[in-house]
mmCIF file of N, CA and C in Angstrom:
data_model
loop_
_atom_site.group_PDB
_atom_site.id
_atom_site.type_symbol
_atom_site.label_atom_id
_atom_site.label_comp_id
_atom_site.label_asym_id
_atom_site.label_seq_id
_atom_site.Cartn_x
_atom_site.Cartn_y
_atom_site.Cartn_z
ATOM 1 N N UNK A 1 85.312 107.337 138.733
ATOM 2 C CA UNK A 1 86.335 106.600 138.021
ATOM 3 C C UNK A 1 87.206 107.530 137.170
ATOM 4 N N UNK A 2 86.593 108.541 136.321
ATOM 5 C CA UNK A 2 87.205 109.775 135.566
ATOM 6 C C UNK A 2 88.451 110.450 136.542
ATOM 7 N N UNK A 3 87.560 110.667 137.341
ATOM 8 C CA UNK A 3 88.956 111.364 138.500
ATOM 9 C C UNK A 3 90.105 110.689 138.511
ATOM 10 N N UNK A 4 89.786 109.293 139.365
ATOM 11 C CA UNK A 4 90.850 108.769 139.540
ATOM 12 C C UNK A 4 92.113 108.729 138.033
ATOM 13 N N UNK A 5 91.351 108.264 136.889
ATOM 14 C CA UNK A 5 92.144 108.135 136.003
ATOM 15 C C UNK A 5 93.380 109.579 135.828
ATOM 16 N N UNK A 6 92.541 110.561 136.482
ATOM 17 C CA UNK A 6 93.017 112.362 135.886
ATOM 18 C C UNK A 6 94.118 111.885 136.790
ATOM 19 N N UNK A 7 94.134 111.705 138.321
ATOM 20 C CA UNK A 7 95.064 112.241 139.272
ATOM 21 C C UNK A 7 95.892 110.801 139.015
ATOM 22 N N UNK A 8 95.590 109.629 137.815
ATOM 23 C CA UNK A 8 96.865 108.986 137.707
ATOM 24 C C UNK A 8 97.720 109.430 136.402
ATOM 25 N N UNK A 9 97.159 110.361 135.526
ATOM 26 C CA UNK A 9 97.654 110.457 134.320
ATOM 27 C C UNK A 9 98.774 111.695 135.080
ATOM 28 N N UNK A 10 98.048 112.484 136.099
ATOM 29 C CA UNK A 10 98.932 113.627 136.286
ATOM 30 C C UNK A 10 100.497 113.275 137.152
ATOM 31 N N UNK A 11 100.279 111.921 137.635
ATOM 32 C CA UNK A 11 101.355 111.015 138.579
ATOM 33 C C UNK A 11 102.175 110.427 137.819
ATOM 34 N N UNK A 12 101.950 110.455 136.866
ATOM 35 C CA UNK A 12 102.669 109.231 136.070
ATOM 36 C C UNK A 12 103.114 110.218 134.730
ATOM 37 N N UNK A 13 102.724 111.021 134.392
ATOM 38 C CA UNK A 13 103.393 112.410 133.775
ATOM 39 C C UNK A 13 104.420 113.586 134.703
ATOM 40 N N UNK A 14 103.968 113.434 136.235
ATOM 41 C CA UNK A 14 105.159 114.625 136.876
ATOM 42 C C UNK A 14 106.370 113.380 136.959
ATOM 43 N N UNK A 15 105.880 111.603 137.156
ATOM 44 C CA UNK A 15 107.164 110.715 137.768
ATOM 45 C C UNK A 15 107.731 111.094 136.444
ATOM 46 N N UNK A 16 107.262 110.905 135.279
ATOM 47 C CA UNK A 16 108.023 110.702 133.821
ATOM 48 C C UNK A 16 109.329 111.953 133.466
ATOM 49 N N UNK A 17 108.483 113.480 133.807
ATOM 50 C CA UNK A 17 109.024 114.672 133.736
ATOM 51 C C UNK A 17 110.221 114.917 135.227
ATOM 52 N N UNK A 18 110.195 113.893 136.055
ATOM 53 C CA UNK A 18 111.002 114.014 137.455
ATOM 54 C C UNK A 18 112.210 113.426 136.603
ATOM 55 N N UNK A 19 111.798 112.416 136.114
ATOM 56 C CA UNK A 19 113.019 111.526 135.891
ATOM 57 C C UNK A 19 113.672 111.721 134.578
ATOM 58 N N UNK A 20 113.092 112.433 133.487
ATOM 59 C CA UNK A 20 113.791 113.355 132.830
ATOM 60 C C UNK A 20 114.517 114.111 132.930
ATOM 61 N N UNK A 21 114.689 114.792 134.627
ATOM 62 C CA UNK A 21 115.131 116.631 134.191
ATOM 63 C C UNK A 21 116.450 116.062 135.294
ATOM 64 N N UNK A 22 116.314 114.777 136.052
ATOM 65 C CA UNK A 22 117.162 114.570 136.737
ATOM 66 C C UNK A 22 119.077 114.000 136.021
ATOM 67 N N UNK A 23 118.352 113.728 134.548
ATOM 68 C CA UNK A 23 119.556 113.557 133.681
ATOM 69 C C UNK A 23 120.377 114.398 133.268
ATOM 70 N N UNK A 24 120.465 116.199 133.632
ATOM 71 C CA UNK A 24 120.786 116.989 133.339
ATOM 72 C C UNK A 24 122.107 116.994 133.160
ATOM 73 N N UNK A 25 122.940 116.622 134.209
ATOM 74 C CA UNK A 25 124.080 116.725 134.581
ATOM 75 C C UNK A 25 124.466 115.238 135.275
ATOM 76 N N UNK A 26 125.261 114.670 134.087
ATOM 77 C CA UNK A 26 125.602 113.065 134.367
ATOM 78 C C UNK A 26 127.190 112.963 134.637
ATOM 79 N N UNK A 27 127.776 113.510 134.449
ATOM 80 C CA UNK A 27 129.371 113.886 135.244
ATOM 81 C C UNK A 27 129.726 114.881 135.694
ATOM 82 N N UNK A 28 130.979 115.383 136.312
ATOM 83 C CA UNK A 28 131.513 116.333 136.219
ATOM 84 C C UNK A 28 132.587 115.917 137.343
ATOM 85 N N UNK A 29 133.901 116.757 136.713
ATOM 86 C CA UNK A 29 135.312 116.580 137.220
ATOM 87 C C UNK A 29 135.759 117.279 137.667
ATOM 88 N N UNK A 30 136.370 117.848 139.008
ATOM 89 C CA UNK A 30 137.360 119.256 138.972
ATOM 90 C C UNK A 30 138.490 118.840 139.495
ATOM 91 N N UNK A 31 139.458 119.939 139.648
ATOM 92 C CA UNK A 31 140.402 120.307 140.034
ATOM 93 C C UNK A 31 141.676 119.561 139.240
ATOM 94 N N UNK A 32 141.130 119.175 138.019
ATOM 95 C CA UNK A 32 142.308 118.283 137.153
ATOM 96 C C UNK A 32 143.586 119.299 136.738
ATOM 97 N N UNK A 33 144.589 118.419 136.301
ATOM 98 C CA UNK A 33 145.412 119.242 135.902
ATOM 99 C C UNK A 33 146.341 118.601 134.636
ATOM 100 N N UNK A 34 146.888 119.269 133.403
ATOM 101 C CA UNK A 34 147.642 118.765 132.310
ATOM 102 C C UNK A 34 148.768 119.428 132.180
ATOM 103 N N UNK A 35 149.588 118.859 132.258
ATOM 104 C CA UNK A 35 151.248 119.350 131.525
ATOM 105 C C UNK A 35 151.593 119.971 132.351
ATOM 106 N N UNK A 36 151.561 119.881 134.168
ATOM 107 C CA UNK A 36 151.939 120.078 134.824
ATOM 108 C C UNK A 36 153.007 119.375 135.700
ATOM 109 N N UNK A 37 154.247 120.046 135.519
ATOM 110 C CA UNK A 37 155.228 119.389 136.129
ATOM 111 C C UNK A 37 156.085 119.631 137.497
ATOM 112 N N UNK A 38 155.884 119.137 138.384
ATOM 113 C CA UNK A 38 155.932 119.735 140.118
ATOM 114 C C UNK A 38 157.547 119.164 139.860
ATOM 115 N N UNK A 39 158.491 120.192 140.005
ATOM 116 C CA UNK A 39 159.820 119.793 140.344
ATOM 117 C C UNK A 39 160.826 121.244 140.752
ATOM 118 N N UNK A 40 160.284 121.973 141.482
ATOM 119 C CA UNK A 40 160.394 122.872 142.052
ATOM 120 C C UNK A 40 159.862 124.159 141.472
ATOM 121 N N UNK A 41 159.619 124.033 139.977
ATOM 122 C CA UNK A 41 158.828 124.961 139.386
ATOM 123 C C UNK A 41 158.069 125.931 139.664
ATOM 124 N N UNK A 42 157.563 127.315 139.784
ATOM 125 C CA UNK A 42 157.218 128.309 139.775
ATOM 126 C C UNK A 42 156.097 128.755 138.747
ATOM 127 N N UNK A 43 154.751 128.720 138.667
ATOM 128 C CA UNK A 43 153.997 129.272 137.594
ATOM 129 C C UNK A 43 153.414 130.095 137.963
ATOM 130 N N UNK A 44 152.774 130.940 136.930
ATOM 131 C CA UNK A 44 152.140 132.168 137.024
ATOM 132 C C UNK A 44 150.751 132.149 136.463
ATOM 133 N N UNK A 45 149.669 132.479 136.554
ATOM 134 C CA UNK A 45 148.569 132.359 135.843
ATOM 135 C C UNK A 45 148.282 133.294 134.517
ATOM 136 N N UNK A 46 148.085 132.934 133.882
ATOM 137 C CA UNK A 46 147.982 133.859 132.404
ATOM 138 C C UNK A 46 146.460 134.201 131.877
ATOM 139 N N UNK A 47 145.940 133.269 132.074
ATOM 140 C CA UNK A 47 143.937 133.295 131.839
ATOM 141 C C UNK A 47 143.522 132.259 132.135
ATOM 142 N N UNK A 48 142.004 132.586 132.325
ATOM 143 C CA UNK A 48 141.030 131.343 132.463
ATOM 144 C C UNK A 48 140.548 131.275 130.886
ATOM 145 N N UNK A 49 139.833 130.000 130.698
ATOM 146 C CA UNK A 49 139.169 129.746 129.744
ATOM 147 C C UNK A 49 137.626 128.859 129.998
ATOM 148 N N UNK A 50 137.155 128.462 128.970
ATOM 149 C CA UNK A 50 136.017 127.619 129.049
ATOM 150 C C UNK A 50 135.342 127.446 127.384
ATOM 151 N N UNK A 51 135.023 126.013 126.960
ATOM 152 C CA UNK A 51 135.042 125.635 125.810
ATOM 153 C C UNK A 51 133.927 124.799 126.363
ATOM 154 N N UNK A 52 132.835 124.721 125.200
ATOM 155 C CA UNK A 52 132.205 124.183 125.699
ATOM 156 C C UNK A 52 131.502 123.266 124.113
ATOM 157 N N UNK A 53 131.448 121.942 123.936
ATOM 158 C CA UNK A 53 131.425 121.104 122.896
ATOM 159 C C UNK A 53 130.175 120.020 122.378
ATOM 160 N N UNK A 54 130.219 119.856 121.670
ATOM 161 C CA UNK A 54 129.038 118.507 121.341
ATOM 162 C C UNK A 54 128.870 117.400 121.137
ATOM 163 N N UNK A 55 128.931 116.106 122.069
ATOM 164 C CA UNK A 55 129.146 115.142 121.992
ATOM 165 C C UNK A 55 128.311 114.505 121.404
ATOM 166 N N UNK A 56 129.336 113.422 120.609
ATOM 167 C CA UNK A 56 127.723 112.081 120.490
ATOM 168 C C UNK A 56 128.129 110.797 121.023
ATOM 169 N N UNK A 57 126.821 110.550 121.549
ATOM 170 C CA UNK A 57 127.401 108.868 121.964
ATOM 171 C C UNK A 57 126.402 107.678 121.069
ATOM 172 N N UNK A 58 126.461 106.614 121.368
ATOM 173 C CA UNK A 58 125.544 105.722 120.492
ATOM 174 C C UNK A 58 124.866 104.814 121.363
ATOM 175 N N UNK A 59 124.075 104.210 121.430
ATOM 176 C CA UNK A 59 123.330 103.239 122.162
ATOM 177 C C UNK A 59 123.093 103.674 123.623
ATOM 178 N N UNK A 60 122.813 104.732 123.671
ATOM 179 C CA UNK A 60 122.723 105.106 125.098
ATOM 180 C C UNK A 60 120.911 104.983 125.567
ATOM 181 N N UNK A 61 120.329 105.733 126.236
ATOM 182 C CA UNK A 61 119.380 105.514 126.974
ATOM 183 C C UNK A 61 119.033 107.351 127.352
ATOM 184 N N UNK A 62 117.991 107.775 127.345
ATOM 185 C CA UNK A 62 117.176 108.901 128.222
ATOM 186 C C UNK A 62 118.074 109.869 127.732
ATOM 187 N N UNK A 63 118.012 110.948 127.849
ATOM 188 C CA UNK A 63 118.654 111.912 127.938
ATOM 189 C C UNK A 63 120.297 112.074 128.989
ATOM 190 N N UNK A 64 120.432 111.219 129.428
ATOM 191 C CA UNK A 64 121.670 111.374 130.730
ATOM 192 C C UNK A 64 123.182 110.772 129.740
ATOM 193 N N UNK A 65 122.936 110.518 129.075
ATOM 194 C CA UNK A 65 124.668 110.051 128.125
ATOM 195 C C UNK A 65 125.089 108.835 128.616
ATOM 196 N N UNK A 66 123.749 107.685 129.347
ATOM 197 C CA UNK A 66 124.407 106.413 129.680
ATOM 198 C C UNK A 66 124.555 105.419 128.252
ATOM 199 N N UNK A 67 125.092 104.874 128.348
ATOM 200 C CA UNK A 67 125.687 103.995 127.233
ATOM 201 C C UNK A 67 125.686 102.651 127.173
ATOM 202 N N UNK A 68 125.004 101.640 126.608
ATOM 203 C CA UNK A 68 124.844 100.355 126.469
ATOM 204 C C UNK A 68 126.308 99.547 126.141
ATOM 205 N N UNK A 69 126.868 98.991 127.542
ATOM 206 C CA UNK A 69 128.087 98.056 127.395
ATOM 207 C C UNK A 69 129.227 98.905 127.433
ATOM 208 N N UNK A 70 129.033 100.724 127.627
ATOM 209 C CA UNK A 70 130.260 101.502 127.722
ATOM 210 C C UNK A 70 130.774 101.615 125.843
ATOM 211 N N UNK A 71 129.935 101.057 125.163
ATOM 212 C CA UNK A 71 130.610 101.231 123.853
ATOM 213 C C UNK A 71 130.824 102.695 123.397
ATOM 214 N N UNK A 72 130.656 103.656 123.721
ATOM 215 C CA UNK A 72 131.039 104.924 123.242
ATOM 216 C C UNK A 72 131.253 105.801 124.778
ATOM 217 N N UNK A 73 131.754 105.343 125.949
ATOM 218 C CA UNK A 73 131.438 105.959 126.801
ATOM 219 C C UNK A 73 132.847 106.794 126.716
ATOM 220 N N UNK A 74 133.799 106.614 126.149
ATOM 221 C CA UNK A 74 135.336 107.446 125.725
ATOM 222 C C UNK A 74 135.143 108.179 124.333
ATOM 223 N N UNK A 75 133.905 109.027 124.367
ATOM 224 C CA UNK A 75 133.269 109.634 123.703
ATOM 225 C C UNK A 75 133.387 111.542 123.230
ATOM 226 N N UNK A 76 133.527 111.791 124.848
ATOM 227 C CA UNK A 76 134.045 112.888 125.130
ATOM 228 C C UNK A 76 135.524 113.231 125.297
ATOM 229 N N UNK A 77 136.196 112.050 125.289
ATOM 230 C CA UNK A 77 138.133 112.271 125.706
ATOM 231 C C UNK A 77 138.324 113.195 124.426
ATOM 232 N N UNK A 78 138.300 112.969 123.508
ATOM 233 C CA UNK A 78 138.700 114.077 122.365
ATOM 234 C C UNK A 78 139.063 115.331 122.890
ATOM 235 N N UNK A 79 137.564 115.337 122.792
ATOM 236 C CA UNK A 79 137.054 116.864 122.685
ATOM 237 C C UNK A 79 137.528 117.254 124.138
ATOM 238 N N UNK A 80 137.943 116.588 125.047
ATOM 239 C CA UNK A 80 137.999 117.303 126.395
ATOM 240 C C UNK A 80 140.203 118.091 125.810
ATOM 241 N N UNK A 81 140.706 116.848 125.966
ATOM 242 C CA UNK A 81 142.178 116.738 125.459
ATOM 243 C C UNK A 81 142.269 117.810 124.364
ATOM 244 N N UNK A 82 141.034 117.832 123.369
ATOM 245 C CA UNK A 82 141.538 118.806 122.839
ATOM 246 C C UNK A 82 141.425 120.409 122.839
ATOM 247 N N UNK A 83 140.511 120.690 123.468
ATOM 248 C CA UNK A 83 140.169 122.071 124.435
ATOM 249 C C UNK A 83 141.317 122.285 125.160
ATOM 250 N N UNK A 84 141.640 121.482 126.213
ATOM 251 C CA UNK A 84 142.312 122.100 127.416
ATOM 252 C C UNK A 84 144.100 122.213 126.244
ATOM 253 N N UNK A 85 144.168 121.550 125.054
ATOM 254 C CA UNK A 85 145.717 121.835 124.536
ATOM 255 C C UNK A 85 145.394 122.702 124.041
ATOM 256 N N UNK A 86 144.437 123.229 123.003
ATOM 257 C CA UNK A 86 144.778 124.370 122.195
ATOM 258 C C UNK A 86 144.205 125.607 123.137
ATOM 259 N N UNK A 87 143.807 125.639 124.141
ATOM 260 C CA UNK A 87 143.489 127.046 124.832
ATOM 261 C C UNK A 87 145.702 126.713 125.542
ATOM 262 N N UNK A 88 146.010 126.264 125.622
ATOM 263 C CA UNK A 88 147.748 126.472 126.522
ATOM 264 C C UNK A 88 148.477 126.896 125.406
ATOM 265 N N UNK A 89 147.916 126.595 124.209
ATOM 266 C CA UNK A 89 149.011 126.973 122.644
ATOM 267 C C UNK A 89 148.148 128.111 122.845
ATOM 268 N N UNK A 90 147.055 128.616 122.556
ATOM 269 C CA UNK A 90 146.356 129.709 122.507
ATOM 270 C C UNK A 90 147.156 130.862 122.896
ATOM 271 N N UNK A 91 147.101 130.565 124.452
ATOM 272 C CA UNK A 91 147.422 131.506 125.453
ATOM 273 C C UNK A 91 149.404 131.468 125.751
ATOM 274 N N UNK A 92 149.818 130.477 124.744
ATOM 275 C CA UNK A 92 151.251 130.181 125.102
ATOM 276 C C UNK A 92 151.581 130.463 126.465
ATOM 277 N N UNK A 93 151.123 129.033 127.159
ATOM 278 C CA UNK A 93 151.211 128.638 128.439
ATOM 279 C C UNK A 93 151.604 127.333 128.620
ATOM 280 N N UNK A 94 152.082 126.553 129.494
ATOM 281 C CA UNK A 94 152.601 125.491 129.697
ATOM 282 C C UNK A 94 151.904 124.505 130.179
ATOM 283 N N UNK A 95 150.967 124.898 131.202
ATOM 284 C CA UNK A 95 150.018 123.962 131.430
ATOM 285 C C UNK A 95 148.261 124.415 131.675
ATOM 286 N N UNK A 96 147.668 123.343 132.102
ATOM 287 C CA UNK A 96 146.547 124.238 132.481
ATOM 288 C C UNK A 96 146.212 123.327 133.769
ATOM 289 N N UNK A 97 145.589 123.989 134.481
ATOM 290 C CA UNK A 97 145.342 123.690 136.054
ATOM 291 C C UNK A 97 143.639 124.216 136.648
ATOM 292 N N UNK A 98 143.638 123.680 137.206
ATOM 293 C CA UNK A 98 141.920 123.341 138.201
ATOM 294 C C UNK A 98 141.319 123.198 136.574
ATOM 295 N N UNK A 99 141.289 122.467 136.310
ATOM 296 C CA UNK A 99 140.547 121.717 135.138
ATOM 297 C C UNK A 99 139.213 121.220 135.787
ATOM 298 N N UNK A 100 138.109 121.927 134.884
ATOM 299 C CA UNK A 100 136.932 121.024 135.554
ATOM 300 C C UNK A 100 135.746 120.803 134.027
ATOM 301 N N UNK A 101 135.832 119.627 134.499
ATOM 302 C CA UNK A 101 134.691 118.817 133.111
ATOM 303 C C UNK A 101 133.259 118.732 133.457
ATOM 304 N N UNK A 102 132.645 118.968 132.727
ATOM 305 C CA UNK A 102 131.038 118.755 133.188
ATOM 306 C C UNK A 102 130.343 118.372 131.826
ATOM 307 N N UNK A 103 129.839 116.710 132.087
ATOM 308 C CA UNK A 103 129.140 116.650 130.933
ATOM 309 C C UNK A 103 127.548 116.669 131.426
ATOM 310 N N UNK A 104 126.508 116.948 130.464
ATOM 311 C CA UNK A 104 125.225 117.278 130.189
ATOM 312 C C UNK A 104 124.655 116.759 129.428
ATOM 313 N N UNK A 105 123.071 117.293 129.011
ATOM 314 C CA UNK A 105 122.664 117.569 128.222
ATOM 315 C C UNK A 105 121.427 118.424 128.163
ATOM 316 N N UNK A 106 121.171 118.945 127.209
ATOM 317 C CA UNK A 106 119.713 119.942 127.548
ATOM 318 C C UNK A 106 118.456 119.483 126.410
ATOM 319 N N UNK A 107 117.213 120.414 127.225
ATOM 320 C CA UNK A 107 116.077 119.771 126.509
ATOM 321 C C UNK A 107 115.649 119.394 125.006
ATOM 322 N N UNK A 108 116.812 120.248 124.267
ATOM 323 C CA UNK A 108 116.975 119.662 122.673
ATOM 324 C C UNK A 108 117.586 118.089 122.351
ATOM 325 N N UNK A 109 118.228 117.637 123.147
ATOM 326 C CA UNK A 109 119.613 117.472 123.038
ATOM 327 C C UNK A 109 118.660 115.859 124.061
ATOM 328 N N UNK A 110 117.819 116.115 124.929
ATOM 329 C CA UNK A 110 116.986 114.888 125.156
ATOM 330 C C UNK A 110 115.990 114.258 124.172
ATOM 331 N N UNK A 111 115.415 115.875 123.269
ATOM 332 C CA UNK A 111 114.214 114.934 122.616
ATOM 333 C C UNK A 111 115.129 114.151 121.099
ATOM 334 N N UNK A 112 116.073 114.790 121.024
ATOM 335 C CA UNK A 112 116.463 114.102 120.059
ATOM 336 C C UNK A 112 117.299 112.770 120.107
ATOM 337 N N UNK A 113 117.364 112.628 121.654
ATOM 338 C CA UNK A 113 117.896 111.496 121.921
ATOM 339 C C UNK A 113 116.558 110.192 122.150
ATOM 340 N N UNK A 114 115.609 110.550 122.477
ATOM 341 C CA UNK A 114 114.172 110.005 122.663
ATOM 342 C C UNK A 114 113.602 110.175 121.130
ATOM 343 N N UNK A 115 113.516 110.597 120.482
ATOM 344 C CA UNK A 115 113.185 110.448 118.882
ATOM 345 C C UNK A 115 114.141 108.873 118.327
ATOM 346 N N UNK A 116 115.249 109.121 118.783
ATOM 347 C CA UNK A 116 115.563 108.003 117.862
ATOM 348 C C UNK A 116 116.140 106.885 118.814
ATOM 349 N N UNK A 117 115.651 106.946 119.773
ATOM 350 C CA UNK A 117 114.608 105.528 121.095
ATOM 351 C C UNK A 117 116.257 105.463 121.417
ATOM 352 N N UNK A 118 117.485 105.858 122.128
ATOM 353 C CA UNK A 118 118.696 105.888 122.466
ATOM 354 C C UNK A 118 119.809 105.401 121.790
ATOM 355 N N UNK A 119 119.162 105.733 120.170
ATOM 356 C CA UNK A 119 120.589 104.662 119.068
ATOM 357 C C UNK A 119 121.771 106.355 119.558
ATOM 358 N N UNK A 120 120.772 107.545 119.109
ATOM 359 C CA UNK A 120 122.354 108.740 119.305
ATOM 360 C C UNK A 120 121.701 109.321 120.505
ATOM 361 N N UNK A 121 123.088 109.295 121.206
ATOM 362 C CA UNK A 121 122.543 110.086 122.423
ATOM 363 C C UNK A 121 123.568 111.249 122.606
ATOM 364 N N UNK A 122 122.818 112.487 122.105
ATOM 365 C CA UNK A 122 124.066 113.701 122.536
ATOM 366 C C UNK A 122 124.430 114.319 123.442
ATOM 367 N N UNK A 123 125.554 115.209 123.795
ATOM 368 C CA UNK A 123 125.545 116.029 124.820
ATOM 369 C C UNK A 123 126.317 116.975 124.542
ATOM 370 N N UNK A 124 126.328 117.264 125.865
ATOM 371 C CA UNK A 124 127.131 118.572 126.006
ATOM 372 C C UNK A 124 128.064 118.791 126.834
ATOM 373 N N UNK A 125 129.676 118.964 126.608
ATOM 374 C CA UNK A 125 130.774 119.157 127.656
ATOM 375 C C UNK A 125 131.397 120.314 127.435
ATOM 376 N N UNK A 126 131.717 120.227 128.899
ATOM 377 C CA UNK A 126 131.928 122.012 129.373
ATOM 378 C C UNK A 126 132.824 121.738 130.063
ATOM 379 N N UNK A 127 134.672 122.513 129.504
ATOM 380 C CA UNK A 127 135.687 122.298 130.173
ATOM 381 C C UNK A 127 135.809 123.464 130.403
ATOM 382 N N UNK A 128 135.930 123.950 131.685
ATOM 383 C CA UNK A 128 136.714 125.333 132.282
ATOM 384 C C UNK A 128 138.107 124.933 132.900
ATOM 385 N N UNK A 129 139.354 125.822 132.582
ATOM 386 C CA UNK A 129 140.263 125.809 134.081
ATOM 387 C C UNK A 129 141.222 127.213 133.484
ATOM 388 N N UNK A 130 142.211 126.806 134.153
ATOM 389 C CA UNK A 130 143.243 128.420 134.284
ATOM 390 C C UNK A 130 144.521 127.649 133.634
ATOM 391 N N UNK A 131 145.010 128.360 132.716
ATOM 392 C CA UNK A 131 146.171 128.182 131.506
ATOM 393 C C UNK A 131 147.717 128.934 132.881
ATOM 394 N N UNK A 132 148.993 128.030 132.884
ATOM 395 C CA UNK A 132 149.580 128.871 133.668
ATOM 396 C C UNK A 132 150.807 129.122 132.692
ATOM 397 N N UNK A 133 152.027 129.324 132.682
ATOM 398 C CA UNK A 133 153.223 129.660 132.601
ATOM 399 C C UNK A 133 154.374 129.257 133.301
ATOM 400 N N UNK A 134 154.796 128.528 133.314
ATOM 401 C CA UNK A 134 156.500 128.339 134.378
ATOM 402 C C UNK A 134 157.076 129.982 134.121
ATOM 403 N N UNK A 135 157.518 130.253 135.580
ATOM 404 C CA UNK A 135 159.179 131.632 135.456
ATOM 405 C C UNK A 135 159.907 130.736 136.777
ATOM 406 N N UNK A 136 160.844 131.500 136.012
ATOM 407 C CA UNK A 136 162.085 131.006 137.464
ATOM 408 C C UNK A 136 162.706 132.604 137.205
#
């Protein structure tokens, strides 16, 4: 009977730890683009960047950044909008292009979302893309 109990505690601890680690990475966006204007225009690339931020959401669930009723799920727009503008003022560039979003979270960033049973659920977003320039 001991056994059996071992090889269910160890089943029901790898399902628990499966379905934890599978929340890692709960979005991600590419190839976006801002303040880009196609009207015969000409750009040049000036740099890449990548900013990477700390979200919070509220009433969410597990570690993955799901959200009860979507009430904080426009959580990350900030912080995304505001990365991709101040790296184009940064770099005094006009737009930025292949924009790619990836939200997360990591193993801090779960237990503290499981400590306080999914009232804050944090994360982590990671905007990369390439800042360009108009020439004619």
């Amino acid at each position: 009977m001991a056994n059996k109990r071992f090889w269910l505690v160890i089943l029901a601890g790898t399902l628990v730890l499966g379905f934890s680690l599978t929340g890692c990475t709960t979005f991600q966006a590419s190839g976006l683009q801002l303040g880009l204007v196609i009207n015969g225009q000409k750009y040049q690339k000036v740099r890449d960047f990548s900013e990477k931020e700390w979200t919070n959401k509220f009433l969410g669930w597990g570690g993955n950044g799901g959200t009860l009723f979507n009430l904080s799920s426009d959580a990350t727009d900030p912080q995304v909008r505001e990365a991709v503008e101040k790296n184009i003022k940064k770099y005094d560039g006009d737009a930025a292009i292949d924009v790619k979003i990836k939200y997360g979270s990591n193993p801090i960033q779960w237990i503290l979302s499981y400590i306080t049973a999914g009232i804050w659920v944090p994360g982590t977003v990671t905007v990369t893309g390439t800042i360009v320039k108009a020439v004619n």
